[in-house]
């Protein structure tokens, strides 16, 4: 007996390959999750259609009520036109706008002066403090407020 490994491999590979090919030829079935999503999408579409229909009916009802109110108003206007004509001219009241004194508002403002004076031992000038002093503003000087914050 000869050793025919090629024949044996062929005899094993052919049935395995045929089984694999025949198993793959059926139509693929969608997973159950995809079916559930499709049903949910269909239900959402149906709900949206119902909501749209309800909104259209509500809008039609509101429009018919407005039309009825307008018709009633027209009847009232047509029955009493003399009441609509004004007998006096309207009086226009004008209040004078007070003149704003910005300089007074600026001088009355509260100023908190916070300058970084930690390096003042070097003889640095405090320019903002000098400017406020020269302009005559009242302010509270906290320096650099070291240890406060």
PDB file of C-alpha atoms in Angstrom:
ATOM      1  CA  UNK A   1       0.000   0.000   0.000  1.00  0.00           C
ATOM      2  CA  UNK A   2       1.320   3.275  -0.989  1.00  0.00           C
ATOM      3  CA  UNK A   3       1.293   6.260   1.249  1.00  0.00           C
ATOM      4  CA  UNK A   4      -1.094   8.689  -0.515  1.00  0.00           C
ATOM      5  CA  UNK A   5      -1.305  11.672   1.759  1.00  0.00           C
ATOM      6  CA  UNK A   6      -2.403  13.843  -1.109  1.00  0.00           C
ATOM      7  CA  UNK A   7      -5.471  11.672  -1.709  1.00  0.00           C
ATOM      8  CA  UNK A   8      -6.358  11.581   1.950  1.00  0.00           C
ATOM      9  CA  UNK A   9      -6.097  15.367   2.290  1.00  0.00           C
ATOM     10  CA  UNK A  10      -8.197  15.768  -0.835  1.00  0.00           C
ATOM     11  CA  UNK A  11     -10.852  13.366   0.496  1.00  0.00           C
ATOM     12  CA  UNK A  12     -11.036  15.318   3.776  1.00  0.00           C
ATOM     13  CA  UNK A  13     -10.803  18.829   2.311  1.00  0.00           C
ATOM     14  CA  UNK A  14     -13.523  18.388  -0.330  1.00  0.00           C
ATOM     15  CA  UNK A  15     -16.378  17.483   2.075  1.00  0.00           C
ATOM     16  CA  UNK A  16     -15.309  20.202   4.560  1.00  0.00           C
ATOM     17  CA  UNK A  17     -15.201  22.822   1.801  1.00  0.00           C
ATOM     18  CA  UNK A  18     -18.559  21.714   0.381  1.00  0.00           C
ATOM     19  CA  UNK A  19     -20.151  21.828   3.822  1.00  0.00           C
ATOM     20  CA  UNK A  20     -18.775  25.320   4.399  1.00  0.00           C
ATOM     21  CA  UNK A  21     -19.976  26.597   1.018  1.00  0.00           C
ATOM     22  CA  UNK A  22     -23.436  25.100   1.369  1.00  0.00           C
ATOM     23  CA  UNK A  23     -23.808  26.585   4.836  1.00  0.00           C
ATOM     24  CA  UNK A  24     -22.946  30.066   3.596  1.00  0.00           C
ATOM     25  CA  UNK A  25     -25.366  30.106   0.668  1.00  0.00           C
ATOM     26  CA  UNK A  26     -28.501  30.835   2.729  1.00  0.00           C
ATOM     27  CA  UNK A  27     -29.799  34.403   3.076  1.00  0.00           C
ATOM     28  CA  UNK A  28     -28.199  36.216   5.967  1.00  0.00           C
ATOM     29  CA  UNK A  29     -30.586  36.772   8.825  1.00  0.00           C
ATOM     30  CA  UNK A  30     -30.389  40.142  10.518  1.00  0.00           C
ATOM     31  CA  UNK A  31     -29.538  40.076  14.169  1.00  0.00           C
ATOM     32  CA  UNK A  32     -32.387  40.538  16.592  1.00  0.00           C
ATOM     33  CA  UNK A  33     -31.040  43.956  17.623  1.00  0.00           C
ATOM     34  CA  UNK A  34     -31.449  45.245  14.067  1.00  0.00           C
ATOM     35  CA  UNK A  35     -35.013  43.939  13.954  1.00  0.00           C
ATOM     36  CA  UNK A  36     -35.779  45.676  17.249  1.00  0.00           C
ATOM     37  CA  UNK A  37     -34.295  48.955  15.994  1.00  0.00           C
ATOM     38  CA  UNK A  38     -36.357  48.720  12.826  1.00  0.00           C
ATOM     39  CA  UNK A  39     -39.544  48.220  14.855  1.00  0.00           C
ATOM     40  CA  UNK A  40     -38.659  51.132  17.131  1.00  0.00           C
ATOM     41  CA  UNK A  41     -38.018  53.382  14.133  1.00  0.00           C
ATOM     42  CA  UNK A  42     -41.372  52.397  12.648  1.00  0.00           C
ATOM     43  CA  UNK A  43     -43.161  53.155  15.920  1.00  0.00           C
ATOM     44  CA  UNK A  44     -41.384  56.520  16.214  1.00  0.00           C
ATOM     45  CA  UNK A  45     -42.442  57.423  12.684  1.00  0.00           C
ATOM     46  CA  UNK A  46     -46.049  56.515  13.438  1.00  0.00           C
ATOM     47  CA  UNK A  47     -45.996  58.584  16.635  1.00  0.00           C
ATOM     48  CA  UNK A  48     -44.550  61.553  14.755  1.00  0.00           C
ATOM     49  CA  UNK A  49     -47.290  61.273  12.136  1.00  0.00           C
ATOM     50  CA  UNK A  50     -49.983  61.199  14.835  1.00  0.00           C
ATOM     51  CA  UNK A  51     -48.426  64.219  16.586  1.00  0.00           C
ATOM     52  CA  UNK A  52     -48.284  66.140  13.308  1.00  0.00           C
ATOM     53  CA  UNK A  53     -51.904  65.324  12.587  1.00  0.00           C
ATOM     54  CA  UNK A  54     -52.934  66.477  16.081  1.00  0.00           C
ATOM     55  CA  UNK A  55     -50.980  69.713  15.680  1.00  0.00           C
ATOM     56  CA  UNK A  56     -52.627  70.420  12.332  1.00  0.00           C
ATOM     57  CA  UNK A  57     -56.084  69.822  13.811  1.00  0.00           C
ATOM     58  CA  UNK A  58     -55.284  72.088  16.761  1.00  0.00           C
ATOM     59  CA  UNK A  59     -54.024  74.801  14.435  1.00  0.00           C
ATOM     60  CA  UNK A  60     -57.168  74.557  12.311  1.00  0.00           C
ATOM     61  CA  UNK A  61     -59.323  74.885  15.443  1.00  0.00           C
ATOM     62  CA  UNK A  62     -57.374  77.952  16.590  1.00  0.00           C
ATOM     63  CA  UNK A  63     -57.683  79.573  13.166  1.00  0.00           C
ATOM     64  CA  UNK A  64     -61.437  79.004  13.094  1.00  0.00           C
ATOM     65  CA  UNK A  65     -61.767  80.547  16.576  1.00  0.00           C
ATOM     66  CA  UNK A  66     -59.756  83.587  15.475  1.00  0.00           C
ATOM     67  CA  UNK A  67     -61.925  83.962  12.401  1.00  0.00           C
ATOM     68  CA  UNK A  68     -65.039  83.849  14.587  1.00  0.00           C
ATOM     69  CA  UNK A  69     -63.620  86.501  16.927  1.00  0.00           C
ATOM     70  CA  UNK A  70     -62.708  88.744  13.994  1.00  0.00           C
ATOM     71  CA  UNK A  71     -66.201  88.395  12.593  1.00  0.00           C
ATOM     72  CA  UNK A  72     -67.700  89.397  15.965  1.00  0.00           C
ATOM     73  CA  UNK A  73     -65.380  92.406  16.173  1.00  0.00           C
ATOM     74  CA  UNK A  74     -66.361  93.497  12.667  1.00  0.00           C
ATOM     75  CA  UNK A  75     -70.029  93.296  13.635  1.00  0.00           C
ATOM     76  CA  UNK A  76     -69.403  95.463  16.695  1.00  0.00           C
ATOM     77  CA  UNK A  77     -67.477  98.002  14.622  1.00  0.00           C
ATOM     78  CA  UNK A  78     -70.134  98.170  11.931  1.00  0.00           C
ATOM     79  CA  UNK A  79     -72.946  98.637  14.473  1.00  0.00           C
ATOM     80  CA  UNK A  80     -71.356 101.556  16.353  1.00  0.00           C
ATOM     81  CA  UNK A  81     -69.067 103.639  14.116  1.00  0.00           C
ATOM     82  CA  UNK A  82     -69.753 106.873  16.034  1.00  0.00           C
ATOM     83  CA  UNK A  83     -68.066 105.529  19.122  1.00  0.00           C
ATOM     84  CA  UNK A  84     -64.816 105.000  17.234  1.00  0.00           C
ATOM     85  CA  UNK A  85     -64.399 108.662  16.190  1.00  0.00           C
ATOM     86  CA  UNK A  86     -62.340 110.513  18.808  1.00  0.00           C
ATOM     87  CA  UNK A  87     -63.902 113.716  20.101  1.00  0.00           C
ATOM     88  CA  UNK A  88     -60.668 115.228  21.429  1.00  0.00           C
ATOM     89  CA  UNK A  89     -57.163 115.208  20.168  1.00  0.00           C
ATOM     90  CA  UNK A  90     -54.858 113.145  22.306  1.00  0.00           C
ATOM     91  CA  UNK A  91     -52.638 115.068  24.671  1.00  0.00           C
ATOM     92  CA  UNK A  92     -48.969 114.277  24.408  1.00  0.00           C
ATOM     93  CA  UNK A  93     -47.097 114.537  27.652  1.00  0.00           C
ATOM     94  CA  UNK A  94     -43.384 114.957  27.491  1.00  0.00           C
ATOM     95  CA  UNK A  95     -41.198 114.713  30.508  1.00  0.00           C
ATOM     96  CA  UNK A  96     -37.957 116.589  30.339  1.00  0.00           C
ATOM     97  CA  UNK A  97     -34.975 114.319  30.554  1.00  0.00           C
ATOM     98  CA  UNK A  98     -32.780 115.328  33.458  1.00  0.00           C
ATOM     99  CA  UNK A  99     -29.315 116.407  32.495  1.00  0.00           C
ATOM    100  CA  UNK A 100     -26.788 113.959  33.851  1.00  0.00           C
ATOM    101  CA  UNK A 101     -23.776 115.411  35.613  1.00  0.00           C
ATOM    102  CA  UNK A 102     -21.118 112.829  34.819  1.00  0.00           C
ATOM    103  CA  UNK A 103     -18.384 114.688  36.657  1.00  0.00           C
ATOM    104  CA  UNK A 104     -20.419 114.583  39.864  1.00  0.00           C
ATOM    105  CA  UNK A 105     -21.088 110.853  39.385  1.00  0.00           C
ATOM    106  CA  UNK A 106     -17.400 110.180  38.850  1.00  0.00           C
ATOM    107  CA  UNK A 107     -16.405 112.157  41.948  1.00  0.00           C
ATOM    108  CA  UNK A 108     -19.058 110.326  44.038  1.00  0.00           C
ATOM    109  CA  UNK A 109     -17.833 106.900  42.966  1.00  0.00           C
ATOM    110  CA  UNK A 110     -16.004 104.642  45.403  1.00  0.00           C
ATOM    111  CA  UNK A 111     -12.420 103.894  44.408  1.00  0.00           C
ATOM    112  CA  UNK A 112     -10.283 101.117  45.806  1.00  0.00           C
ATOM    113  CA  UNK A 113      -6.608 101.643  44.991  1.00  0.00           C
ATOM    114  CA  UNK A 114      -4.657  98.414  44.718  1.00  0.00           C
ATOM    115  CA  UNK A 115      -1.103  98.801  43.472  1.00  0.00           C
ATOM    116  CA  UNK A 116       1.644  96.230  43.633  1.00  0.00           C
ATOM    117  CA  UNK A 117       3.927  98.068  46.023  1.00  0.00           C
ATOM    118  CA  UNK A 118       5.830  95.044  47.236  1.00  0.00           C
ATOM    119  CA  UNK A 119       8.877  96.379  45.402  1.00  0.00           C
ATOM    120  CA  UNK A 120       8.485  99.876  46.838  1.00  0.00           C
ATOM    121  CA  UNK A 121      11.661  99.466  48.860  1.00  0.00           C
ATOM    122  CA  UNK A 122      13.425 100.201  45.585  1.00  0.00           C
ATOM    123  CA  UNK A 123      11.877 103.696  45.531  1.00  0.00           C
ATOM    124  CA  UNK A 124       9.310 103.066  42.809  1.00  0.00           C
ATOM    125  CA  UNK A 125       6.747 105.798  42.187  1.00  0.00           C
ATOM    126  CA  UNK A 126       3.051 105.091  42.703  1.00  0.00           C
ATOM    127  CA  UNK A 127       1.709 106.761  39.600  1.00  0.00           C
ATOM    128  CA  UNK A 128      -1.978 105.952  40.123  1.00  0.00           C
ATOM    129  CA  UNK A 129      -1.945 107.298  43.686  1.00  0.00           C
ATOM    130  CA  UNK A 130      -0.280 110.513  42.509  1.00  0.00           C
ATOM    131  CA  UNK A 131      -2.823 110.934  39.715  1.00  0.00           C
ATOM    132  CA  UNK A 132      -5.782 110.439  42.067  1.00  0.00           C
ATOM    133  CA  UNK A 133      -4.307 112.883  44.558  1.00  0.00           C
ATOM    134  CA  UNK A 134      -3.759 115.537  41.881  1.00  0.00           C
ATOM    135  CA  UNK A 135      -7.315 115.136  40.557  1.00  0.00           C
ATOM    136  CA  UNK A 136      -8.775 115.419  44.058  1.00  0.00           C
ATOM    137  CA  UNK A 137     -10.541 112.061  44.206  1.00  0.00           C
ATOM    138  CA  UNK A 138     -11.270 110.309  47.465  1.00  0.00           C
ATOM    139  CA  UNK A 139     -10.192 106.696  47.540  1.00  0.00           C
ATOM    140  CA  UNK A 140      -9.151 103.882  49.814  1.00  0.00           C
ATOM    141  CA  UNK A 141      -5.526 102.868  49.449  1.00  0.00           C
ATOM    142  CA  UNK A 142      -4.808  99.238  50.294  1.00  0.00           C
ATOM    143  CA  UNK A 143      -1.326  99.164  48.787  1.00  0.00           C
ATOM    144  CA  UNK A 144      -0.525  95.683  47.602  1.00  0.00           C
ATOM    145  CA  UNK A 145      -2.779  94.160  50.323  1.00  0.00           C
ATOM    146  CA  UNK A 146      -0.172  91.537  51.033  1.00  0.00           C
ATOM    147  CA  UNK A 147      -1.588  88.886  53.320  1.00  0.00           C
ATOM    148  CA  UNK A 148      -5.196  90.011  52.722  1.00  0.00           C
ATOM    149  CA  UNK A 149      -5.975  87.779  49.744  1.00  0.00           C
TER     150      UNK A 149
END
